[in-house]
Coordinates of N, CA, C and O in Angstrom, one line a residue:
X266 N 103.1 112.7 120.6 CA 103.9 111.9 119.8 C 103.1 110.7 119.2 O 102.0 110.5 119.5
X267 N 103.8 109.9 118.4 CA 103.2 108.8 117.7 C 103.8 107.5 118.3 O 105.0 107.3 118.4
X268 N 102.9 106.6 118.8 CA 103.4 105.3 119.3 C 103.5 104.3 118.2 O 104.4 103.5 118.2
X269 N 102.6 104.4 117.2 CA 102.7 103.4 116.1 C 102.0 104.1 114.9 O 101.0 104.9 115.1
X270 N 102.3 103.7 113.7 CA 101.7 104.3 112.5 C 101.9 103.3 111.3 O 102.8 102.6 111.3
X271 N 101.0 103.5 110.4 CA 101.0 102.8 109.1 C 100.4 103.7 108.1 O 99.4 104.4 108.4
X272 N 101.0 103.8 106.9 CA 100.5 104.7 105.9 C 100.2 103.9 104.6 O 101.0 103.0 104.2
X273 N 99.0 104.1 104.1 CA 98.6 103.4 102.9 C 98.2 104.4 101.8 O 97.7 105.5 102.1
X274 N 98.4 104.1 100.6 CA 97.9 104.8 99.4 C 96.6 104.2 99.1 O 96.4 103.0 99.0
X275 N 95.6 105.1 98.9 CA 94.2 104.7 98.6 C 93.7 105.5 97.4 O 94.2 106.6 97.2
X276 N 92.8 104.9 96.6 CA 92.3 105.6 95.5 C 91.5 106.9 95.9 O 90.9 106.9 97.0
X277 N 91.6 107.9 95.0 CA 90.9 109.2 95.3 C 90.4 109.7 94.0 O 91.1 109.8 93.0
X278 N 89.1 110.0 94.0 CA 88.4 110.5 92.7 C 89.0 111.8 92.2 O 89.2 112.0 91.0
X279 N 89.4 112.7 93.2 CA 89.9 114.0 92.8 C 91.4 114.0 92.4 O 91.8 114.6 91.4
X280 N 92.2 113.2 93.2 CA 93.6 113.3 93.1 C 94.2 112.0 92.4 O 95.4 112.0 92.1
X281 N 93.4 111.0 92.2 CA 93.9 109.7 91.6 C 94.3 108.8 92.7 O 94.1 107.6 92.7
X282 N 95.0 109.3 93.7 CA 95.4 108.6 94.9 C 95.8 109.5 96.0 O 96.1 110.7 95.7
X283 N 95.7 109.1 97.2 CA 96.1 109.9 98.4 C 96.7 109.0 99.5 O 96.4 107.8 99.5
X284 N 97.5 109.6 100.3 CA 98.1 108.9 101.4 C 97.2 109.1 102.7 O 96.8 110.2 103.0
X285 N 97.0 108.0 103.4 CA 96.2 108.0 104.6 C 97.1 107.4 105.7 O 97.7 106.3 105.5
X286 N 97.3 108.1 106.8 CA 98.1 107.7 107.9 C 97.2 107.2 109.0 O 96.2 107.8 109.4
X287 N 97.4 105.9 109.4 CA 96.7 105.3 110.6 C 97.6 105.5 111.8 O 98.7 104.9 111.7
X288 N 97.2 106.2 112.8 CA 98.1 106.6 113.8 C 97.6 106.2 115.2 O 96.4 106.5 115.5
X289 N 98.5 105.7 116.0 CA 98.2 105.5 117.4 C 99.1 106.5 118.2 O 100.3 106.5 118.2
X290 N 98.4 107.5 118.7 CA 99.1 108.6 119.4 C 99.5 108.1 120.8 O 98.8 107.4 121.5
X291 N 100.7 108.5 121.2 CA 101.2 108.2 122.5 C 100.5 108.9 123.7 O 100.5 108.5 124.8
X292 N 99.9 110.1 123.3 CA 99.2 110.9 124.3 C 97.9 111.4 123.7 O 97.6 112.6 123.9
X293 N 97.2 110.6 123.0 CA 95.9 111.1 122.3 C 96.1 111.3 120.8 O 97.1 111.0 120.3
X294 N 95.1 111.8 120.2 CA 95.1 112.0 118.8 C 96.2 113.0 118.3 O 96.6 113.9 119.0
X295 N 96.7 112.7 117.1 CA 97.8 113.5 116.5 C 97.2 114.4 115.4 O 96.6 113.8 114.5
X296 N 97.2 115.7 115.5 CA 96.6 116.6 114.5 C 97.3 116.4 113.2 O 98.5 116.3 113.1
X297 N 96.4 116.4 112.1 CA 96.9 116.3 110.8 C 98.0 117.3 110.4 O 99.0 116.9 109.9
X298 N 97.8 118.5 110.8 CA 98.8 119.6 110.5 C 100.2 119.3 111.1 O 101.2 119.5 110.5
X299 N 100.2 118.8 112.3 CA 101.5 118.4 113.0 C 102.1 117.3 112.2 O 103.4 117.3 112.0
X300 N 101.4 116.3 111.9 CA 101.9 115.1 111.2 C 102.5 115.5 109.8 O 103.6 115.2 109.4
X301 N 101.7 116.3 109.1 CA 102.2 116.8 107.8 C 103.4 117.7 107.9 O 104.4 117.5 107.1
X302 N 103.5 118.5 108.9 CA 104.7 119.4 109.1 C 105.9 118.5 109.4 O 107.0 118.7 108.9
X303 N 105.7 117.5 110.3 CA 106.8 116.6 110.6 C 107.3 115.9 109.4 O 108.6 115.8 109.2
X304 N 106.5 115.3 108.6 CA 106.9 114.6 107.4 C 107.6 115.6 106.4 O 108.7 115.3 105.9
X305 N 107.1 116.8 106.3 CA 107.7 117.8 105.3 C 109.0 118.2 105.8 O 109.8 118.7 104.9
X306 N 109.4 118.1 107.1 CA 110.7 118.5 107.5 C 111.8 117.6 106.9 O 112.9 118.1 106.8
X307 N 111.5 116.4 106.6 CA 112.5 115.4 106.2 C 112.2 114.9 104.7 O 113.1 114.3 104.2
X308 N 111.0 115.2 104.2 CA 110.7 114.6 102.9 C 109.9 115.6 102.1 O 109.4 116.6 102.6
X309 N 109.7 115.4 100.8 CA 108.9 116.3 100.0 C 107.5 116.4 100.6 O 106.9 115.4 101.1
X310 N 106.9 117.5 100.5 CA 105.5 117.8 101.1 C 104.5 116.8 100.5 O 103.6 116.4 101.1
X311 N 104.7 116.3 99.2 CA 103.8 115.4 98.6 C 103.8 114.0 99.3 O 102.9 113.3 99.1
X312 N 104.8 113.8 100.1 CA 104.8 112.5 100.9 C 103.9 112.5 102.1 O 103.7 111.5 102.7
X313 N 103.5 113.7 102.5 CA 102.7 113.9 103.7 C 101.3 113.4 103.5 O 100.7 113.6 102.4
X314 N 100.7 112.7 104.4 CA 99.3 112.2 104.3 C 98.3 113.3 104.2 O 98.5 114.3 104.7
X315 N 97.2 113.0 103.5 CA 96.1 113.9 103.3 C 95.1 113.7 104.4 O 94.1 114.5 104.6
X316 N 95.1 112.5 105.0 CA 94.2 112.2 106.0 C 94.8 111.4 107.2 O 95.8 110.6 106.9
X317 N 94.4 111.6 108.4 CA 94.9 110.8 109.5 C 93.7 110.1 110.2 O 92.6 110.8 110.4
X318 N 93.8 108.8 110.4 CA 92.8 108.1 111.1 C 93.4 107.7 112.5 O 94.4 107.0 112.5
X319 N 92.9 108.2 113.5 CA 93.4 108.0 114.9 C 92.8 106.6 115.4 O 91.6 106.4 115.2
X320 N 93.7 105.8 115.9 CA 93.3 104.5 116.4 C 93.8 104.2 117.8 O 94.9 104.8 118.1
X321 N 93.2 103.4 118.5 CA 93.6 103.0 119.9 C 94.8 102.0 119.7 O 95.7 102.0 120.5
X322 N 94.8 101.2 118.6 CA 95.8 100.2 118.3 C 95.7 99.9 116.9 O 94.6 99.9 116.3
X323 N 96.8 99.6 116.2 CA 96.8 99.1 114.9 C 96.4 97.7 114.8 O 96.8 96.9 115.7
X324 N 95.5 97.3 113.9 CA 95.2 95.9 113.7 C 96.4 95.1 113.2 O 97.1 95.6 112.3
X325 N 96.7 94.0 113.8 CA 97.9 93.3 113.5 C 97.6 91.8 113.0 O 96.6 91.2 113.4
X326 N 98.5 91.3 112.2 CA 98.4 90.0 111.7 C 99.1 89.1 112.7 O 99.8 89.6 113.6
X327 N 99.0 87.8 112.6 CA 99.6 86.8 113.5 C 101.1 86.9 113.4 O 101.8 86.6 114.4
X328 N 101.7 87.4 112.3 CA 103.2 87.5 112.2 C 103.7 88.8 112.8 O 104.9 89.1 112.7
X329 N 102.8 89.6 113.4 CA 103.2 90.9 114.0 C 103.3 92.1 113.1 O 103.7 93.2 113.5
X330 N 102.9 91.9 111.8 CA 102.8 93.0 110.9 C 101.4 93.7 110.9 O 100.4 93.0 111.2
X331 N 101.3 95.0 110.5 CA 100.0 95.6 110.5 C 99.1 94.9 109.4 O 99.6 94.5 108.4
X332 N 97.9 94.8 109.8 CA 96.9 94.2 108.9 C 96.4 95.3 107.9 O 95.4 96.0 108.2
X333 N 97.0 95.4 106.7 CA 96.6 96.4 105.8 C 95.2 96.2 105.2 O 94.6 97.2 104.8
X334 N 94.8 95.0 105.1 CA 93.4 94.7 104.6 C 92.4 95.3 105.6 O 91.4 96.0 105.2
X335 N 92.6 95.1 106.9 CA 91.7 95.7 107.9 C 91.8 97.2 107.9 O 90.8 97.9 108.0
X336 N 93.0 97.8 107.6 CA 93.1 99.2 107.6 C 92.3 99.8 106.4 O 91.6 100.8 106.5
X337 N 92.5 99.2 105.2 CA 91.7 99.6 104.0 C 90.2 99.5 104.2 O 89.5 100.4 103.8
X338 N 89.8 98.5 105.0 CA 88.4 98.4 105.3 C 87.9 99.5 106.1 O 86.7 100.0 105.9
X339 N 88.7 100.1 107.0 CA 88.3 101.2 107.8 C 88.1 102.4 106.9 O 87.1 103.2 107.1
X340 N 88.9 102.6 105.8 CA 88.7 103.7 104.9 C 87.4 103.5 104.1 O 86.6 104.4 103.9
X341 N 87.2 102.3 103.6 CA 86.0 102.0 102.8 C 84.7 102.2 103.6 O 83.7 102.5 103.1
X342 N 84.8 102.0 105.0 CA 83.7 102.2 105.8 C 83.5 103.7 106.2 O 82.5 104.1 106.9
X343 N 84.4 104.5 105.7 CA 84.2 106.0 105.9 C 85.1 106.5 107.0 O 85.0 107.6 107.5
X344 N 86.1 105.6 107.5 CA 87.0 106.0 108.6 C 88.0 107.0 108.1 O 88.4 108.0 108.3

């Protein structure tokens, strides 16, 4: 299962943009195919992320919201 998640749209040379899910699994990593299937059950398949980044915890701001700048930096670093 998923304990916490945040999804960001990021630039992509091939597609123009893609969705990346940053996921904290409740019992370890969450496989991309499982996450995509779960999203597709309730939403259009195009809403499903193309990449999953497994994290031990989401970086958070002082106000308790996910730190999207830090998450984007993980992608820029190759995460």
